[in-house]
mmCIF file of C-alpha atoms and ligand atoms in Angstrom:
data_model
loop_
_atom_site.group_PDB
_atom_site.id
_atom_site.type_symbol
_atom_site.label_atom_id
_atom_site.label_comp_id
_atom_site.label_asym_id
_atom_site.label_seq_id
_atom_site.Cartn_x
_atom_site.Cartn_y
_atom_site.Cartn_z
ATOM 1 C CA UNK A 1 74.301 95.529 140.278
ATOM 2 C CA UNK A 2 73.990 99.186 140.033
ATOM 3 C CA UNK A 3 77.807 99.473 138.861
ATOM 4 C CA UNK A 4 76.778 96.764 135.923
ATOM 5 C CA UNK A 5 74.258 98.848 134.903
ATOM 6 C CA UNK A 6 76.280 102.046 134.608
ATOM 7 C CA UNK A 7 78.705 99.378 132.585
ATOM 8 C CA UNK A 8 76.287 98.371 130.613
ATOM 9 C CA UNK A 9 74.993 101.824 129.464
ATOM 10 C CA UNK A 10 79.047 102.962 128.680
ATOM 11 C CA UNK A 11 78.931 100.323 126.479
ATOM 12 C CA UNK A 12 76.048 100.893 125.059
ATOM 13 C CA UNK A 13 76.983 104.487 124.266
ATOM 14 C CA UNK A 14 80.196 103.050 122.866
ATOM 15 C CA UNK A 15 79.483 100.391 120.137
ATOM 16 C CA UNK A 16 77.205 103.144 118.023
ATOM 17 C CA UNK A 17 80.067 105.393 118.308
ATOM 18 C CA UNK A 18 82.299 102.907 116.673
ATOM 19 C CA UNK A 19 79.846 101.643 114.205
ATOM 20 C CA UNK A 20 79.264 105.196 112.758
ATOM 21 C CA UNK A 21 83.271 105.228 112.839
ATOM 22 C CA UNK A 22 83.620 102.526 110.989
ATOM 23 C CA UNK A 23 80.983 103.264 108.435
ATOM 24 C CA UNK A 24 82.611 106.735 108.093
ATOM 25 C CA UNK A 25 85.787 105.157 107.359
ATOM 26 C CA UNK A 26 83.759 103.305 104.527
ATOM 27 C CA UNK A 27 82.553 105.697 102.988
ATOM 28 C CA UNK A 28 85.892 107.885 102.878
ATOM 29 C CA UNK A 29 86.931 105.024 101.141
ATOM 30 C CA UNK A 30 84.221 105.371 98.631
ATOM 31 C CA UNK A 31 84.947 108.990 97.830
ATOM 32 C CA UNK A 32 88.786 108.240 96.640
ATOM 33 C CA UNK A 33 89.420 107.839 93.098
ATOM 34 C CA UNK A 34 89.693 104.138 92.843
ATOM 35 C CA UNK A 35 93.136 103.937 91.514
ATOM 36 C CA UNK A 36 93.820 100.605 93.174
ATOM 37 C CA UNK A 37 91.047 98.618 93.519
ATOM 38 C CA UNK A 38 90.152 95.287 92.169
ATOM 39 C CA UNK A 39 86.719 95.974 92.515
ATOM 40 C CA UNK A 40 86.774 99.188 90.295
ATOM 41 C CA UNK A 41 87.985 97.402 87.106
ATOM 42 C CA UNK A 42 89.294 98.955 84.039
ATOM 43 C CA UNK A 43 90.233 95.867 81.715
ATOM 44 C CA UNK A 44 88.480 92.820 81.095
ATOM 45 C CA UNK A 45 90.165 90.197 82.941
ATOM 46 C CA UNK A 46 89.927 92.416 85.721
ATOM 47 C CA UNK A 47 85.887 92.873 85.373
ATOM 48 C CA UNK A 48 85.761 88.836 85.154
ATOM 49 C CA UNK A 49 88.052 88.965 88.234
ATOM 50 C CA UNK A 50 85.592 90.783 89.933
ATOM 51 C CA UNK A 51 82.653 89.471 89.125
ATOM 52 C CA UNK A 52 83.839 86.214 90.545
ATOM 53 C CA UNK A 53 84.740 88.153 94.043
ATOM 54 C CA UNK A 54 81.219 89.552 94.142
ATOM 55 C CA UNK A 55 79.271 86.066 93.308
ATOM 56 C CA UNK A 56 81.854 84.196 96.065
ATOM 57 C CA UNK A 57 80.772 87.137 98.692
ATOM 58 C CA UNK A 58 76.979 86.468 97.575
ATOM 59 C CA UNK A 59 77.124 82.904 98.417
ATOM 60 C CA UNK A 60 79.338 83.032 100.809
ATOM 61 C CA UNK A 61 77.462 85.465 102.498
ATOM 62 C CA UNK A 62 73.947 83.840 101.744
ATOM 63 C CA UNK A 63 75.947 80.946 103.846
ATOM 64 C CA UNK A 64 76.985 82.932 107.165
ATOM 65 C CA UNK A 65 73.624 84.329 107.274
ATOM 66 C CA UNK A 66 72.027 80.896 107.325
ATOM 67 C CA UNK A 67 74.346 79.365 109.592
ATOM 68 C CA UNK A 68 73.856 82.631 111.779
ATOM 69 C CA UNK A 69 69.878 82.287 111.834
ATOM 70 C CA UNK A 70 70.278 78.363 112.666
ATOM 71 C CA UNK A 71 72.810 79.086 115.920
ATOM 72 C CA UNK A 72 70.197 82.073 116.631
ATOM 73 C CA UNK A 73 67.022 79.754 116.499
ATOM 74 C CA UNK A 74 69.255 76.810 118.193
ATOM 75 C CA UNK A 75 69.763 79.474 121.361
ATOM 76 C CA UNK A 76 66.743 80.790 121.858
ATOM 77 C CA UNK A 77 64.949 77.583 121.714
ATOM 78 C CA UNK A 78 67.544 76.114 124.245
ATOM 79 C CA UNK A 79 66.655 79.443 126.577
ATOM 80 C CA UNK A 80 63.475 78.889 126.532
ATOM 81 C CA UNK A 81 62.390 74.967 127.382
ATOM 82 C CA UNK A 82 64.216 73.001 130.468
ATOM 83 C CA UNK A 83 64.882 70.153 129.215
ATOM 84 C CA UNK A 84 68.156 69.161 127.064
ATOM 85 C CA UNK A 85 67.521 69.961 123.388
ATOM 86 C CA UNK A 86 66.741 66.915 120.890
ATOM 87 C CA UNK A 87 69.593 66.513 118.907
ATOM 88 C CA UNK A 88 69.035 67.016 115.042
ATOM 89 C CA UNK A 89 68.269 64.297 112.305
ATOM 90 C CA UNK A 90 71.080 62.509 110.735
ATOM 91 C CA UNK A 91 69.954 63.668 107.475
ATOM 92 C CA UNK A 92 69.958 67.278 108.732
ATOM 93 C CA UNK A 93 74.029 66.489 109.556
ATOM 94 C CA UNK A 94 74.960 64.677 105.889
ATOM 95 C CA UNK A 95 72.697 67.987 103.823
ATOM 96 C CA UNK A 96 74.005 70.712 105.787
ATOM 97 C CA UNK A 97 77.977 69.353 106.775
ATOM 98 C CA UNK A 98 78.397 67.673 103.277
ATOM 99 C CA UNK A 99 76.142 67.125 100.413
ATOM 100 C CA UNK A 100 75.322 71.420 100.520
ATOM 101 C CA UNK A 101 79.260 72.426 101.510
ATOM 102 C CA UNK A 102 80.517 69.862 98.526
ATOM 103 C CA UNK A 103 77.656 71.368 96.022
ATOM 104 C CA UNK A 104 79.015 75.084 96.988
ATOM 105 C CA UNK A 105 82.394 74.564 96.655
ATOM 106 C CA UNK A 106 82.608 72.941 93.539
ATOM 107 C CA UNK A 107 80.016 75.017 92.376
ATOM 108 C CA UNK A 108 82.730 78.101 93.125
ATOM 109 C CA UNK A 109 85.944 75.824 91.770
ATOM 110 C CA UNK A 110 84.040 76.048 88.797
ATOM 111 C CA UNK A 111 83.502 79.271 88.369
ATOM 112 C CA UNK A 112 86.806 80.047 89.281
ATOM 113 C CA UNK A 113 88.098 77.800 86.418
ATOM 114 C CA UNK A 114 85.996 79.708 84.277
ATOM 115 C CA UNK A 115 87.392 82.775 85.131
ATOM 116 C CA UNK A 116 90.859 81.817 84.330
ATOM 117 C CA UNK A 117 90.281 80.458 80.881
ATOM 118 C CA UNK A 118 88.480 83.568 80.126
ATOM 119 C CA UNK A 119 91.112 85.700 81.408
ATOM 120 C CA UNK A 120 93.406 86.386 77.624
ATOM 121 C CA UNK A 121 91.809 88.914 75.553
ATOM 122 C CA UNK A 122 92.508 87.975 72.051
ATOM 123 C CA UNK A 123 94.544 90.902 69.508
ATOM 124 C CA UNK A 124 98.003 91.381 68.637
ATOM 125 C CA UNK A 125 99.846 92.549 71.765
ATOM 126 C CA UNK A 126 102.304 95.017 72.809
ATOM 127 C CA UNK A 127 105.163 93.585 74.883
ATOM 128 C CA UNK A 128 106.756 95.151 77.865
ATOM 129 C CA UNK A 129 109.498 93.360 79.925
ATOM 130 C CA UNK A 130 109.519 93.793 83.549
ATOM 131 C CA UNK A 131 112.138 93.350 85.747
ATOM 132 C CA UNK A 132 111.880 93.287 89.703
ATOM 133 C CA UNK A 133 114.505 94.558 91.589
ATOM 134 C CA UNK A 134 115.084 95.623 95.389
ATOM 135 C CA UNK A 135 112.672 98.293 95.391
ATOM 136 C CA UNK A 136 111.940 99.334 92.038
ATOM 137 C CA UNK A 137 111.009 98.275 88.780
ATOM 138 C CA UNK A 138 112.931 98.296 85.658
ATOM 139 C CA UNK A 139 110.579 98.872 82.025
ATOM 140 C CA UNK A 140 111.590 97.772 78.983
ATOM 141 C CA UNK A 141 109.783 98.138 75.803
ATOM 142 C CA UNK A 142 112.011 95.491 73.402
ATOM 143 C CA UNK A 143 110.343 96.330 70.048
ATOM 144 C CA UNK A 144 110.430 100.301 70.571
ATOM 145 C CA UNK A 145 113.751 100.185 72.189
ATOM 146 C CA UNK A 146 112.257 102.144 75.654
ATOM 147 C CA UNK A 147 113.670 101.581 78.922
ATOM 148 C CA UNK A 148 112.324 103.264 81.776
ATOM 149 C CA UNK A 149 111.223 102.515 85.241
ATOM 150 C CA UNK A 150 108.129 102.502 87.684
ATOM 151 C CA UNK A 151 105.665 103.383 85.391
ATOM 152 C CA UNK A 152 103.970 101.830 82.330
ATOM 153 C CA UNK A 153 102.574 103.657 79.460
ATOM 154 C CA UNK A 154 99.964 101.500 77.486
ATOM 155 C CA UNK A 155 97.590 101.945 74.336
ATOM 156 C CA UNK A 156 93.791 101.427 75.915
ATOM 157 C CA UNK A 157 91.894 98.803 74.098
ATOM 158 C CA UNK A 158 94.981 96.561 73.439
ATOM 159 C CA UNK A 159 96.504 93.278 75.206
ATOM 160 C CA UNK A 160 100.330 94.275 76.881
ATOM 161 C CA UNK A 161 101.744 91.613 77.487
ATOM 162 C CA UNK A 162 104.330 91.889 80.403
ATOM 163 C CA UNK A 163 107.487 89.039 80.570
ATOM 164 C CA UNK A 164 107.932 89.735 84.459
ATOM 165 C CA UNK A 165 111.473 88.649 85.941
ATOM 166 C CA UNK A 166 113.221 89.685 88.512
ATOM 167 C CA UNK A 167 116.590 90.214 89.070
ATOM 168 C CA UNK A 168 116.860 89.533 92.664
ATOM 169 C CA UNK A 169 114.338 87.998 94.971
ATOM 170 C CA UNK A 170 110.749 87.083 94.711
ATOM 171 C CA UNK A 171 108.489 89.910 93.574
ATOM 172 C CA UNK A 172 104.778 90.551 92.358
ATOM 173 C CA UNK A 173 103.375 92.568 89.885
ATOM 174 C CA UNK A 174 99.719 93.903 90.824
ATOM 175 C CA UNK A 175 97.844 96.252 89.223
ATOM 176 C CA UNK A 176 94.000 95.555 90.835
ATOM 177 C CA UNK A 177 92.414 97.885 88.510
ATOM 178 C CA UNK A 178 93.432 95.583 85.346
ATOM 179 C CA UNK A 179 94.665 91.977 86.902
ATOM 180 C CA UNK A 180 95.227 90.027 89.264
ATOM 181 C CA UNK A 181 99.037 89.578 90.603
ATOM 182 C CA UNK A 182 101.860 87.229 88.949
ATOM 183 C CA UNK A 183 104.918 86.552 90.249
ATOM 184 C CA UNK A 184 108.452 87.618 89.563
ATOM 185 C CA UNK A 185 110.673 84.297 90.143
ATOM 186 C CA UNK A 186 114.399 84.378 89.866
ATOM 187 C CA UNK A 187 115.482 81.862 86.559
ATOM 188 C CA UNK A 188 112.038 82.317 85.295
ATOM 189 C CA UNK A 189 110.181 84.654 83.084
ATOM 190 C CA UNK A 190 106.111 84.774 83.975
ATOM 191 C CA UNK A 191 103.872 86.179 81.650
ATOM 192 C CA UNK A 192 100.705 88.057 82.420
ATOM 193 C CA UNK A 193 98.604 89.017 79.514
ATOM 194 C CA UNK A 194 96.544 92.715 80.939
ATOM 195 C CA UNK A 195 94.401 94.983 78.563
ATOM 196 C CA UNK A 196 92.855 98.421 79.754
ATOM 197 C CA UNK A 197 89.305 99.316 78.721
ATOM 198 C CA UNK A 198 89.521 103.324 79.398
ATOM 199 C CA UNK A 199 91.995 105.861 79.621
ATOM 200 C CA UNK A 200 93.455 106.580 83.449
ATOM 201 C CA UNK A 201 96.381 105.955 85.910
ATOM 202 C CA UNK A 202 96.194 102.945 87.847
ATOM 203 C CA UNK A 203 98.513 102.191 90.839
ATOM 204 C CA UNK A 204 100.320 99.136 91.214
ATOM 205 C CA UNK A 205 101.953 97.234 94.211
ATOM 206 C CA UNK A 206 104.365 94.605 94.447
ATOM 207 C CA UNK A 207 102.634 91.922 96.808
ATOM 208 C CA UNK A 208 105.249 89.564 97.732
ATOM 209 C CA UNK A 209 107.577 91.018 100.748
ATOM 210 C CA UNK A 210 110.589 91.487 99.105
ATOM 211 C CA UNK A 211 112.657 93.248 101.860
ATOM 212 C CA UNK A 212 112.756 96.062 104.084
ATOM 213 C CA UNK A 213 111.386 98.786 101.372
ATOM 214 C CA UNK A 214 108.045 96.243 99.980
ATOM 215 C CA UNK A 215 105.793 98.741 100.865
ATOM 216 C CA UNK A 216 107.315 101.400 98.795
ATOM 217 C CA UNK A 217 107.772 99.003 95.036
ATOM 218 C CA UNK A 218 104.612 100.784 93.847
ATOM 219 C CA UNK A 219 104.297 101.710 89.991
ATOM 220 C CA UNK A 220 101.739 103.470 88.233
ATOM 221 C CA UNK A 221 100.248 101.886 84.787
ATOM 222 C CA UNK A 222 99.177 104.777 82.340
ATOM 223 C CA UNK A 223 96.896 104.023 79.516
ATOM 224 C CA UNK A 224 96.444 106.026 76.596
ATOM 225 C CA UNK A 225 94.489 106.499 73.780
ATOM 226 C CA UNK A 226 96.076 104.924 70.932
ATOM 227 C CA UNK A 227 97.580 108.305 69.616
ATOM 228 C CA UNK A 228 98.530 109.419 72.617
ATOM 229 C CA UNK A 229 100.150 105.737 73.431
ATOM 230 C CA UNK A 230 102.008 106.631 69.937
ATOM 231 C CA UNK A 231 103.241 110.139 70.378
ATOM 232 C CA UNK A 232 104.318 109.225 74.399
ATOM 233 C CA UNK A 233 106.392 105.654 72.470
ATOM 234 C CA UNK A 234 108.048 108.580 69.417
ATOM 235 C CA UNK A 235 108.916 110.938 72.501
ATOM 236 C CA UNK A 236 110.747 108.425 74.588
ATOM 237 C CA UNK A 237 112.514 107.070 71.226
ATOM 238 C CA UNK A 238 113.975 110.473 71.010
ATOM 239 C CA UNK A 239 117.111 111.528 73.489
ATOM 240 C CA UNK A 240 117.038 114.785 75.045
ATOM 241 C CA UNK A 241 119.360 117.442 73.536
ATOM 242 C CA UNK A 242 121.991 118.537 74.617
ATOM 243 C CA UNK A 243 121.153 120.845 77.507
ATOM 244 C CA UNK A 244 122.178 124.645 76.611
ATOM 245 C CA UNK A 245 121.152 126.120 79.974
ATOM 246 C CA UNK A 246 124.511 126.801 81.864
ATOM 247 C CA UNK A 247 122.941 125.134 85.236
ATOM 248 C CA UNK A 248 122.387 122.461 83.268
ATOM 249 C CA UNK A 249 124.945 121.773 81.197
ATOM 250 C CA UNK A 250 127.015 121.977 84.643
ATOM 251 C CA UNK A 251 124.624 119.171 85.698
ATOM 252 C CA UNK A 252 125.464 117.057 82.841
ATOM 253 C CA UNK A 253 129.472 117.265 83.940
ATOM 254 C CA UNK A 254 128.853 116.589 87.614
ATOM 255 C CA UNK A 255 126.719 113.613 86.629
ATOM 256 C CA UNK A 256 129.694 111.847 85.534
ATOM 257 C CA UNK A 257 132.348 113.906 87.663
ATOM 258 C CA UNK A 258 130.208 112.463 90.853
ATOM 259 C CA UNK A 259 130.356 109.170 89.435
ATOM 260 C CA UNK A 260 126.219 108.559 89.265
ATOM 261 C CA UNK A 261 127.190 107.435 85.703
ATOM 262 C CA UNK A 262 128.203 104.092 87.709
ATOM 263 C CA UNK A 263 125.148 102.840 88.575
ATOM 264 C CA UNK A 264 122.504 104.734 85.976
ATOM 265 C CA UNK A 265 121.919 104.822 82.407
ATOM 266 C CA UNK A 266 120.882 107.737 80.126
ATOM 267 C CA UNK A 267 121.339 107.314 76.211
ATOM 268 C CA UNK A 268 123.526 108.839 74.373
ATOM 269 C CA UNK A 269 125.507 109.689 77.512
ATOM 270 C CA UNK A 270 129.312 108.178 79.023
ATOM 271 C CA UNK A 271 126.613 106.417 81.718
ATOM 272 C CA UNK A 272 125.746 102.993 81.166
ATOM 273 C CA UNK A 273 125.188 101.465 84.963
ATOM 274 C CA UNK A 274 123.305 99.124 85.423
ATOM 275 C CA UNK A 275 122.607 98.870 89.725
ATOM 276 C CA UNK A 276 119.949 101.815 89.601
ATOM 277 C CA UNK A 277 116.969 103.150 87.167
ATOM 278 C CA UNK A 278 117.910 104.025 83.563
ATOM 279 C CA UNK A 279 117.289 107.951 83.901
ATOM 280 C CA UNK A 280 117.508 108.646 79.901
ATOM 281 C CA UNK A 281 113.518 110.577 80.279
ATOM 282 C CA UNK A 282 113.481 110.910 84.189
ATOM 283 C CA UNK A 283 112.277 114.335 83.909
ATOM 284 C CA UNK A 284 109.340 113.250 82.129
ATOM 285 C CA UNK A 285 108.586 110.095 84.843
ATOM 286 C CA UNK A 286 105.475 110.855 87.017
ATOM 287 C CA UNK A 287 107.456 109.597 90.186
ATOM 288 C CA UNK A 288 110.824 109.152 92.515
ATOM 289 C CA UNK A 289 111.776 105.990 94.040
ATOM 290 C CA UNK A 290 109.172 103.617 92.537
ATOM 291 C CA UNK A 291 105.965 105.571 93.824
ATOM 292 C CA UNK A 292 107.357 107.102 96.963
ATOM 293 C CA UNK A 293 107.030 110.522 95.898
ATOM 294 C CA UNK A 294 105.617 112.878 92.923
ATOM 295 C CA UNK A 295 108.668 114.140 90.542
ATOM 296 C CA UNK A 296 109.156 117.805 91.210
ATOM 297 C CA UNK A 297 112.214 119.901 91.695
ATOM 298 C CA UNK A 298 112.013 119.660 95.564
ATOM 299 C CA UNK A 299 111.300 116.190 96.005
ATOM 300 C CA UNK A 300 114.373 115.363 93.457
ATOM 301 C CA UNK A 301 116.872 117.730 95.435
ATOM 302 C CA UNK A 302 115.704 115.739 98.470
ATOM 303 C CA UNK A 303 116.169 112.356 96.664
ATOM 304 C CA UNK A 304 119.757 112.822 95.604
ATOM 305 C CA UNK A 305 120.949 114.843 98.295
ATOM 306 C CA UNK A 306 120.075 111.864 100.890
ATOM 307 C CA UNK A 307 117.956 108.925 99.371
ATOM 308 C CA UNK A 308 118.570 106.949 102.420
ATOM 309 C CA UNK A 309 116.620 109.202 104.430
ATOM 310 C CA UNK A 310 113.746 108.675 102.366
ATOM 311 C CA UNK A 311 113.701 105.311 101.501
ATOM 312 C CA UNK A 312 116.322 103.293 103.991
ATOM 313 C CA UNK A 313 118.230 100.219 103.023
ATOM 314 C CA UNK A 314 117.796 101.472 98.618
ATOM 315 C CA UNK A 315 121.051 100.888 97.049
ATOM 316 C CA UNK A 316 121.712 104.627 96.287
ATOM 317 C CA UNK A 317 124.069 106.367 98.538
ATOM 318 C CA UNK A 318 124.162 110.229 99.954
ATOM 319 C CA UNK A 319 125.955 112.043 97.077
ATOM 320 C CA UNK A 320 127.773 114.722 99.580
ATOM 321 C CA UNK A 321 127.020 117.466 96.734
ATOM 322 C CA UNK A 322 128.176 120.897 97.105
ATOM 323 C CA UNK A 323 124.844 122.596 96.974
ATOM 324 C CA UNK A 324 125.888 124.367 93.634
ATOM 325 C CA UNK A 325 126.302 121.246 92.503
ATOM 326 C CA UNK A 326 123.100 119.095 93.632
ATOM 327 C CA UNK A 327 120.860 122.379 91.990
ATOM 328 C CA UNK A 328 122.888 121.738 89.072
ATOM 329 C CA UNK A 329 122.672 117.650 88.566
ATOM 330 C CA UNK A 330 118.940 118.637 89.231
ATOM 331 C CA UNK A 331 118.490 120.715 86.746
ATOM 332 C CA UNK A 332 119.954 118.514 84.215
ATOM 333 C CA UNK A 333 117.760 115.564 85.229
ATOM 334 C CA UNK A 334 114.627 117.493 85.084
ATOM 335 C CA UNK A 335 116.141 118.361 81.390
ATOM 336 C CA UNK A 336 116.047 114.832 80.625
ATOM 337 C CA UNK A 337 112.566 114.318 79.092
HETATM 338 CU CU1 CUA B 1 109.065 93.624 95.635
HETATM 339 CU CU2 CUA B 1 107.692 93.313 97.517
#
């Protein structure tokens, strides 16, 4: 007895611990920046999106805490008389187990329905084409002749509309902040219509599995005020020049002489492979190996001296670089803005 007492009072101890945990954990959640997070929205479709979440969790909630109350009465009356309990009306079983459960549910199908329709802002769009591949994604803007990769740079205020493919297996393109996910299906192009409502950097996720590396096929989406969206499209339109910086322009020849020119693209350039990112403005891209890590000199020195160790299973190889040589390659990336 005494020993399931002292039991008792351990646990006791315990479960406010791990209720202040959690709620600490909550709120640390509350103090990040709300780059990904459907219910921080930053377009319209995803403000309808969420609107819909938080009316599902008020009814659905309402509807726990009912059911919750009933088993609560149901126990303590069954504690406190003797005899068996009566059992409840039939009318009590056909309101509560179907005529309220059908009312709710279609009551939410429609909403839902609603939210769908409503989810294409009207305007004349911009188009972006995006292409999935194993574990990155490939950018193309058709009608300003852009490619790039794992990030997309959009005008605030107008609808992008994204042609998502993949060139591989199944993939999904989610942004929470401005939409909700679509698929990338091999033989099929989906299209996703998103629009962003203020200025920021929102992260994106592919959330189908997709292979070893899922986790790591983030993006970032950029929007910009118009003339910013403008000057970023007339910079990218632009190739770097030539570099004139010895390191460099050393770079430049063991880009090719290490035979990277075999899998990447940069225009203007003897490199026009087509296995790995187009690198024509890498130095200007906000990331390395779709999210993993922020583009700096270090983190790029890392990433082509050994890209397996940092992302295992990509498609890019060690490059066995003379050290002279990696500094140099590096250099002539970061040139390329
Ligand atoms: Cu691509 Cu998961």
């Amino acid at each position: 007895m005494r020993r399931r007492r002292r039991h008792r009072s351990r646990l006791a101890a315990f479960f406010p611990a791990v209720a202040a945990g959690a709620l600490l954990a909550m709120l640390h959640g509350c103090h990040q920046e709300h780059r990904q997070s459907a219910l921080h929205p930053a377009g319209p479709a995803a403000e309808r999106i969420a609107d819909l979440w938080w009316l599902m969790l008020a009814v659905l909630g309402g509807v726990f805490l009912v059911t919750m109350l009933l088993a609560l009465v149901a126990i303590l009356r069954h504690r406190r008389s003797s005899e068996p309990g009566r059992p409840v009306g039939q009318w009590f079983i056909v309101a509560g187990g179907i005529v309220l459960p059908a009312v709710i549910l279609v009551g939410l199908l429609i909403a839902s329905l609603f939210t769908t329709v409503g989810l294409h802002p009207p305007g004349e769009p911009v188009t972006i084409r995006v292409t999935g591949h194993q574990w990155w994604w490939e950018v193309e803007y058709p009608e300003q002749g852009i490619v790039t990769a794992n990030e997309l740079h959009i005008p605030v205020g107008r609808p992008v509309r994204l042609e998502l493919k993949t060139a591989d297996v199944i993939h999904s393109f989610w942004t929470p902040n401005l939409h909700g996910k679509m698929d990338l299906l091999p033989e099929l192009t989906n299209t996703l219509v998103l629009q962003a409502s203020r200025p920021g950097v929102f992260r994106g996720q592919c959330a189908e599995y997709c292979g070893i590396q899922h986790a790591w096929m983030a993006f970032e989406v950029v929007a910009l005020a118009e003339e910013d969206f403008v000057a970023w499209v007339e910079a990218r339109q632009q190739q770097s020049p030539d570099p004139t910086e010895p390191l460099a322009a050393r770079g430049r020849e063991v880009f090719t002489t290490a035979g990277c020119n075999t899998c990447h693209t940069v225009r203007g350039e003897k490199a026009e492979g087509e296995v790995g990112p187009d690198l024509t403005h890498i130095g200007s891209r906000r990331t390395i190996g779709a999210g993993l890590l922020p583009n700096n000199k270090g983190n790029l020195t890392g990433w082509v001296a050994n890209p397996q160790a940092l992302k295992p299973g990509n498609k890019m190889p060690r490059s066995y670089l003379e050290s002279e040589d990696l500094h140099a390659v590096v250099e002539y990336l970061r040139s390329l803005q």
